[in-house]
Coordinates of N, CA and C in Angstrom, one line a residue:
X1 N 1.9 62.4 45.7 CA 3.0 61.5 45.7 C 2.5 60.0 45.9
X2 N 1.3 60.4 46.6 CA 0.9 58.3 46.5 C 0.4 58.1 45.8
X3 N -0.2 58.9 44.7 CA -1.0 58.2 43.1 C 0.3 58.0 42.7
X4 N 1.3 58.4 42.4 CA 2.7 58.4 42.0 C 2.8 56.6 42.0
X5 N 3.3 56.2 43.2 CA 3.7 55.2 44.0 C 2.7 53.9 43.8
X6 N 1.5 54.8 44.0 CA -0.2 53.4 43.9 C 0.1 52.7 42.2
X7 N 0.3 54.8 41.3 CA 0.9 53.5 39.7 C 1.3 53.2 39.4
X8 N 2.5 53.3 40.1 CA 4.0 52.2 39.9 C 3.7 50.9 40.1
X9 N 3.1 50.6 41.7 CA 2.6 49.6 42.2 C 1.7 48.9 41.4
X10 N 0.9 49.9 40.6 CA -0.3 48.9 40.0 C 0.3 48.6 38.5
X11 N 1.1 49.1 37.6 CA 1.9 49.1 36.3 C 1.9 47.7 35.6
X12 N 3.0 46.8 37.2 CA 3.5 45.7 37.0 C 2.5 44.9 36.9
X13 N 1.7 45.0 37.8 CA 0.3 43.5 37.7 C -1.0 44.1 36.5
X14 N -0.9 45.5 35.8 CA -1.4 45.3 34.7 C -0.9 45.0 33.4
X15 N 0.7 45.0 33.3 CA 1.3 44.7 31.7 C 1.5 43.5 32.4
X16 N 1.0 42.4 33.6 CA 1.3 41.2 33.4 C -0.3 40.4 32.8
X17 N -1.1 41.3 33.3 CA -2.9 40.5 32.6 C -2.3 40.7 31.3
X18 N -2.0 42.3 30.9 CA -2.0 42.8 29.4 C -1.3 41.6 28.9
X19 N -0.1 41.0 29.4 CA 0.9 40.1 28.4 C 0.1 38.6 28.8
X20 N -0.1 38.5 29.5 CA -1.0 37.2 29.7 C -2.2 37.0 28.4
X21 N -2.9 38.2 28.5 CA -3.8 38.1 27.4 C -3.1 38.0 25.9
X22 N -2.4 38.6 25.7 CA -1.6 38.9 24.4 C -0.7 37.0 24.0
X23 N -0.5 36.6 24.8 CA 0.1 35.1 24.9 C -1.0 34.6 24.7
X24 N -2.2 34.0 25.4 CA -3.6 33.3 25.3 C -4.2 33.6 23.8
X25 N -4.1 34.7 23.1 CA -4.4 35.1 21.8 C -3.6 34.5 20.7
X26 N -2.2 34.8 21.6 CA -1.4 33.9 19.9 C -1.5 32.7 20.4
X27 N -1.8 32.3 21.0 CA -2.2 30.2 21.3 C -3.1 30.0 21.1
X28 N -4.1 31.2 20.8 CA -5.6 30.7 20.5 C -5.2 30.3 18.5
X29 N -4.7 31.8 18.3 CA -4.1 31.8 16.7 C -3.5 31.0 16.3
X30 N -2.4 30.2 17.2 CA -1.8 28.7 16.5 C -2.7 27.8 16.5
X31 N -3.6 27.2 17.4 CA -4.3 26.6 17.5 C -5.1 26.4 16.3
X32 N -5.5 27.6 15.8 CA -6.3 27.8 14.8 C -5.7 27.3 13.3
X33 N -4.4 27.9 13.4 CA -3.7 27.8 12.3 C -3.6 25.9 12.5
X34 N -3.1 25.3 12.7 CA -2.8 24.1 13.2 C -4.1 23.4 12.7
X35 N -5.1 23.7 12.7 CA -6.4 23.4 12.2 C -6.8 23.0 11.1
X36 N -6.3 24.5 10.6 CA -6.7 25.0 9.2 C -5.5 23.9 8.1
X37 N -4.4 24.1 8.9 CA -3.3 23.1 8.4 C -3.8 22.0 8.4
X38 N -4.1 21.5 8.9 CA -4.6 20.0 8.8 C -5.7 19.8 8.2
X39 N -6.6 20.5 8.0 CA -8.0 20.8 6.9 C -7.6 20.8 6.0
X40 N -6.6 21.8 5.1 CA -6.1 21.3 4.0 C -5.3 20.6 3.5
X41 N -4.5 19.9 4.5 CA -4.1 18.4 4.3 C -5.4 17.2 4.0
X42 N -6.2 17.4 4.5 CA -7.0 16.8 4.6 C -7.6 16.1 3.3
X43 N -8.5 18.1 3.1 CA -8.7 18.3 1.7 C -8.5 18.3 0.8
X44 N -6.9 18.0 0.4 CA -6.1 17.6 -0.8 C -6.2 16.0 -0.8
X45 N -6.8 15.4 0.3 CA -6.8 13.9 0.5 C -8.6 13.4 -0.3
X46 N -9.3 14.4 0.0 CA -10.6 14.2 -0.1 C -11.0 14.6 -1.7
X47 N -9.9 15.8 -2.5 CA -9.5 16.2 -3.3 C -9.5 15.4 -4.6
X48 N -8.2 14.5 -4.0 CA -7.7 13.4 -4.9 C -8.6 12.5 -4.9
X49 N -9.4 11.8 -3.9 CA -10.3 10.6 -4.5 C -11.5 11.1 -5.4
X50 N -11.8 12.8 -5.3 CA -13.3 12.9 -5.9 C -12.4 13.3 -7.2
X51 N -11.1 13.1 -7.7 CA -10.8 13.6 -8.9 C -10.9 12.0 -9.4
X52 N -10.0 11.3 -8.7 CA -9.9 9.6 -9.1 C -11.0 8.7 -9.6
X53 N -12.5 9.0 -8.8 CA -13.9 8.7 -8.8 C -14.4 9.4 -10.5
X54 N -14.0 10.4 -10.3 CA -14.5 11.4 -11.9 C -13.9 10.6 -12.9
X55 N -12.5 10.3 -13.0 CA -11.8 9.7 -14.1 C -12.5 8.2 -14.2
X56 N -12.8 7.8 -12.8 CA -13.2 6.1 -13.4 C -14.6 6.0 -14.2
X57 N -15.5 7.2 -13.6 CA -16.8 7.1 -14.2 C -16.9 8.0 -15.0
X58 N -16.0 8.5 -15.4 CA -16.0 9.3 -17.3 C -15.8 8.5 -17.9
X59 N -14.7 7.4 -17.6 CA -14.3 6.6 -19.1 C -14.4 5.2 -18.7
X60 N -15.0 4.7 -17.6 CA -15.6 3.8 -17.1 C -14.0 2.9 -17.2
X61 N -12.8 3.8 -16.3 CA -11.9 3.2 -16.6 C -11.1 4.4 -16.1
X62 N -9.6 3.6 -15.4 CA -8.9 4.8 -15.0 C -7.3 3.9 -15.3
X63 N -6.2 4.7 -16.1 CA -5.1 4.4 -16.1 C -4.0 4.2 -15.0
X64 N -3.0 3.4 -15.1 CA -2.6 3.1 -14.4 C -1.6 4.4 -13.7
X65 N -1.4 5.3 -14.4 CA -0.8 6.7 -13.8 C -2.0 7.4 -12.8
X66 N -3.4 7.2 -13.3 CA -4.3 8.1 -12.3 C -4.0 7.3 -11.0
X67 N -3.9 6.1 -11.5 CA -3.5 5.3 -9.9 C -3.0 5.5 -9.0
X68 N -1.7 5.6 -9.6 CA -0.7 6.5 -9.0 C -0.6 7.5 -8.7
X69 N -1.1 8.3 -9.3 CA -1.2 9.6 -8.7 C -2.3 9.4 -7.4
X70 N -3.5 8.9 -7.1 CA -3.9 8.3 -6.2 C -3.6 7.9 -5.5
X71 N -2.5 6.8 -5.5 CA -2.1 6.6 -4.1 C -1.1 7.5 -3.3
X72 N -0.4 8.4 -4.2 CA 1.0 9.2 -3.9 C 0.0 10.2 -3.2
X73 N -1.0 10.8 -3.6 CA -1.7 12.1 -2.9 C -2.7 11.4 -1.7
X74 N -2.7 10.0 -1.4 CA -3.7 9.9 -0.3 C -2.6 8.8 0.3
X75 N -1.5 9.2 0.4 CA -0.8 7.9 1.2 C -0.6 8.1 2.5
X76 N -0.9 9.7 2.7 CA -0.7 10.3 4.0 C -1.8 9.9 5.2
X77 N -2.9 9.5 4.2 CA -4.2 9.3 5.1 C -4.2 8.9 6.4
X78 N -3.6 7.8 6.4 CA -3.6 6.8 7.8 C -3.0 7.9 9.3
X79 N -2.4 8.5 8.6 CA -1.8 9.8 9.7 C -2.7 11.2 10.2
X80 N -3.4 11.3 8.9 CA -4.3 12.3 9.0 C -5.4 12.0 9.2
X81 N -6.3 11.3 9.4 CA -7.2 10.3 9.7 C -7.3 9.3 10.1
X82 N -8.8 8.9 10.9 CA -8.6 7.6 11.4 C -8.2 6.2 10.3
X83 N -8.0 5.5 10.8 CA -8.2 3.9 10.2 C -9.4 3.7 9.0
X84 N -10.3 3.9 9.5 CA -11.4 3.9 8.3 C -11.6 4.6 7.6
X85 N -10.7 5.8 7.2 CA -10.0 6.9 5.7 C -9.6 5.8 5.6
X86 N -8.4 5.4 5.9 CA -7.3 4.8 5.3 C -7.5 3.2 4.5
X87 N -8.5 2.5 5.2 CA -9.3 1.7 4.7 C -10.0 2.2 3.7
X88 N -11.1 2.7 3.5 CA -11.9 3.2 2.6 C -11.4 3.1 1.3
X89 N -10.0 4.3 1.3 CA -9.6 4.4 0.2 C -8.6 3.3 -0.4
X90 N -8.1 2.3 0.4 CA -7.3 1.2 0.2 C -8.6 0.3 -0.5
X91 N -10.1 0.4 -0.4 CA -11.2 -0.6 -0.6 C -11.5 0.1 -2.3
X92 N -11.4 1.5 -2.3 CA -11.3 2.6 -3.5 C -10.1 1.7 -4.4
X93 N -8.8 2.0 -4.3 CA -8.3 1.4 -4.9 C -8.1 -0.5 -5.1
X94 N -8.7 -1.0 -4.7 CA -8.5 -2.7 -4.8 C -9.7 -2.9 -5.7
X95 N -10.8 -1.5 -5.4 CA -12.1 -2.0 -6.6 C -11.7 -1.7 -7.7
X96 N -10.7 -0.5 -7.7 CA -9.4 0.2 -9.2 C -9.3 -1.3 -10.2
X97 N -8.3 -1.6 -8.8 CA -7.8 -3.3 -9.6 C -9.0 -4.2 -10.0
X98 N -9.9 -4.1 -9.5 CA -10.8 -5.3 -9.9 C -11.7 -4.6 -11.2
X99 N -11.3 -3.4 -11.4 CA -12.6 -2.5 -12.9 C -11.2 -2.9 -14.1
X100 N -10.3 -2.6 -13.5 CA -8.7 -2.6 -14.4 C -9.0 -4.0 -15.1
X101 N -9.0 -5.1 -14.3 CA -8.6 -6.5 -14.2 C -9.8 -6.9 -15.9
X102 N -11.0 -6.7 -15.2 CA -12.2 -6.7 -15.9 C -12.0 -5.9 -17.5
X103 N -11.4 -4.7 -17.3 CA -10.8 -4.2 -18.7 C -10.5 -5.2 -19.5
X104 N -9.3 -5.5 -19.0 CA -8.0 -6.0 -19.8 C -9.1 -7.1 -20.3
X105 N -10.1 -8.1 -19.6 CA -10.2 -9.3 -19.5 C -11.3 -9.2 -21.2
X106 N -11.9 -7.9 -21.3 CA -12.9 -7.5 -21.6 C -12.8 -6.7 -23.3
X107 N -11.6 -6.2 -23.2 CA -10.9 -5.5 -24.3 C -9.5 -5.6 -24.9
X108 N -8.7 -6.3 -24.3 CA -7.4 -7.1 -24.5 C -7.6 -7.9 -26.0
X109 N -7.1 -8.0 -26.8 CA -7.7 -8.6 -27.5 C -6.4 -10.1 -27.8
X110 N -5.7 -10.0 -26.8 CA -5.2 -11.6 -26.4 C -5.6 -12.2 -25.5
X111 N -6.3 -11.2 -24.3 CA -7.3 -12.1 -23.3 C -8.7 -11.5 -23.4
X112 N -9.0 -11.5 -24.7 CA -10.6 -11.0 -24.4 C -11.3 -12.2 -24.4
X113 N -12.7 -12.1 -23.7 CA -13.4 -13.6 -23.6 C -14.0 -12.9 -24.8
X114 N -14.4 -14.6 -25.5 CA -15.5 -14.4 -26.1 C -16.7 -14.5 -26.1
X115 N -17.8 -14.5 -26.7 CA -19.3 -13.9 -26.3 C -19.7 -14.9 -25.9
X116 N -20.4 -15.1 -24.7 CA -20.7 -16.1 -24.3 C -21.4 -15.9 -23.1
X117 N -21.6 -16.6 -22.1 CA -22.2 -16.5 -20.6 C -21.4 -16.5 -19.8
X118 N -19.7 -16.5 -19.6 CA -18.6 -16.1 -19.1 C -18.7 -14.4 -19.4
X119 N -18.7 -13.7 -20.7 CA -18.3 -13.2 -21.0 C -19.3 -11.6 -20.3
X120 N -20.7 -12.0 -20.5 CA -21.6 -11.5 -20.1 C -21.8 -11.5 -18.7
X121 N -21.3 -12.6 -17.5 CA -20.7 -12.0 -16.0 C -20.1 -11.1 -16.1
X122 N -19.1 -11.2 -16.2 CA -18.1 -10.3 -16.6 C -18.8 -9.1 -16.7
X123 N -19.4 -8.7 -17.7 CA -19.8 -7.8 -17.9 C -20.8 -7.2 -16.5
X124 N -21.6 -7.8 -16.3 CA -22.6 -7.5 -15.4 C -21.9 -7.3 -13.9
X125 N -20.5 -8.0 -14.0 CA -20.1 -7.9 -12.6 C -19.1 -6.6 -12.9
X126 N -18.8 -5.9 -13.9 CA -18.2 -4.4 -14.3 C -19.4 -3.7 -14.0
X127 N -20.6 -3.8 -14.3 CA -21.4 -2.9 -14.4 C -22.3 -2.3 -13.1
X128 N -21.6 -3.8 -12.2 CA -21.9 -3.9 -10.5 C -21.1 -2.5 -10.0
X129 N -20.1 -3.0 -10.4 CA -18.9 -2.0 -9.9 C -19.1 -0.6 -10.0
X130 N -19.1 -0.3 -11.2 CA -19.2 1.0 -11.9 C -20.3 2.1 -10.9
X131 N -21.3 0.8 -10.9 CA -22.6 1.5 -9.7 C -22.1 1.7 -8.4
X132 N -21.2 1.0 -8.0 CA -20.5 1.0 -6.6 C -19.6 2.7 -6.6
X133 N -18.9 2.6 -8.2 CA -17.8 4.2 -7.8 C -18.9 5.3 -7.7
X134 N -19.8 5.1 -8.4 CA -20.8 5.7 -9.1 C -21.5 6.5 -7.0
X135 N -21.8 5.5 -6.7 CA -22.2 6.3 -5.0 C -21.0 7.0 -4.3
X136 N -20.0 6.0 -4.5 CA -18.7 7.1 -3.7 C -18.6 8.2 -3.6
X137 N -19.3 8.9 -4.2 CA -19.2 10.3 -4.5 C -20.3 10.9 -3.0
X138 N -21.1 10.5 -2.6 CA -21.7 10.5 -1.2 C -21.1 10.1 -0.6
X139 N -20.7 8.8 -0.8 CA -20.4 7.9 0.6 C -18.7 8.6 1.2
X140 N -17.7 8.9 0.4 CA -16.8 9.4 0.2 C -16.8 10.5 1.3
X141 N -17.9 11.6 0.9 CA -18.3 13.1 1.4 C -19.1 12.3 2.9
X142 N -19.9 11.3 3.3 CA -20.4 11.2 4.4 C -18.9 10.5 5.6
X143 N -17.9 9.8 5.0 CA -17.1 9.2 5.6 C -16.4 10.4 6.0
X144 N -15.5 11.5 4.7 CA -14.7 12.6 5.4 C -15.3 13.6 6.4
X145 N -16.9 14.0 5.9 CA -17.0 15.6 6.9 C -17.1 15.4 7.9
X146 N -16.9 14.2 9.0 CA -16.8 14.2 10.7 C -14.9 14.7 10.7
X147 N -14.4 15.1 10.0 CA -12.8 15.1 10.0 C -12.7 16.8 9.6
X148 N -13.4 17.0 8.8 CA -13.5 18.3 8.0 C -13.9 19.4 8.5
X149 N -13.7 19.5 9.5 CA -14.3 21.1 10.7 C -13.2 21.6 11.1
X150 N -13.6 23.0 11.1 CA -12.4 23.5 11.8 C -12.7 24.2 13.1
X151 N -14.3 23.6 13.4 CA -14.5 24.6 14.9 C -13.7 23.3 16.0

């Protein structure tokens, strides 16, 4: 009769470790999940710029829809990341406008310059640029992976 009584007694304080552990596991598992959620938020962010980067240095030129689609898929940044995501790719797109700008100035054929030593900056200062998207592709990958972990 007192093993009886000793396991009654002891019942309660083991299904309370048992449920204590069973709770610390699913908090470990949201935790986790929560993570992983935000890694692929992330990576839809890190996603978009190495697609945006590909289009400008395939056709040494990106339309004004990739833009957009650019800014609409990385506008979340500043939330998901620090300040200097959000800069970066605000610096990503303003060099957009300044390869665009160069376009127009370059192939427009109401504002094309003509051949000259104007025309030839111009040129050299696209060709600056192009070298500039042209690394993004590192510098891009060295700026996100301090964000990109899920331990």
């Amino acid at each position: 009769m007192d093993y009886v009584e000793l396991a009654a007694g002891l019942s309660t304080p083991v299904l309370a470790v048992i449920a204590a552990y069973i709770a610390w596991q699913q908090l470990q598992t949201n935790r986790l999940k929560v993570k992983l959620d935000l890694y692929e938020r992330r990576l839809a962010i890190y996603t978009a710029l190495i697609q945006f980067l590909s289009v400008i240095l395939r056709e040494a030129k990106a339309s004004d829809d990739d833009a957009l689609i650019f800014l609409q898929k990385t506008r979340e940044s500043y939330f998901l990341f620090g300040v200097d995501i959000s800069e970066y790719l605000n610096t990503v797109y303003r060099n957009w406008v300044q390869l665009r700008r160069q376009n127009v100035m370059l192939n427009d054929s109401q504002s094309s310059l003509p051949i000259g030593q104007e025309r030839q900056k111009l040129v050299a200062e696209k060709q600056e640029l192009l070298k500039w998207f042209e690394v993004q592709f590192e510098t891009g990958r060295e700026k996100f992976s301090p964000y990109m972990t899920l331990v």
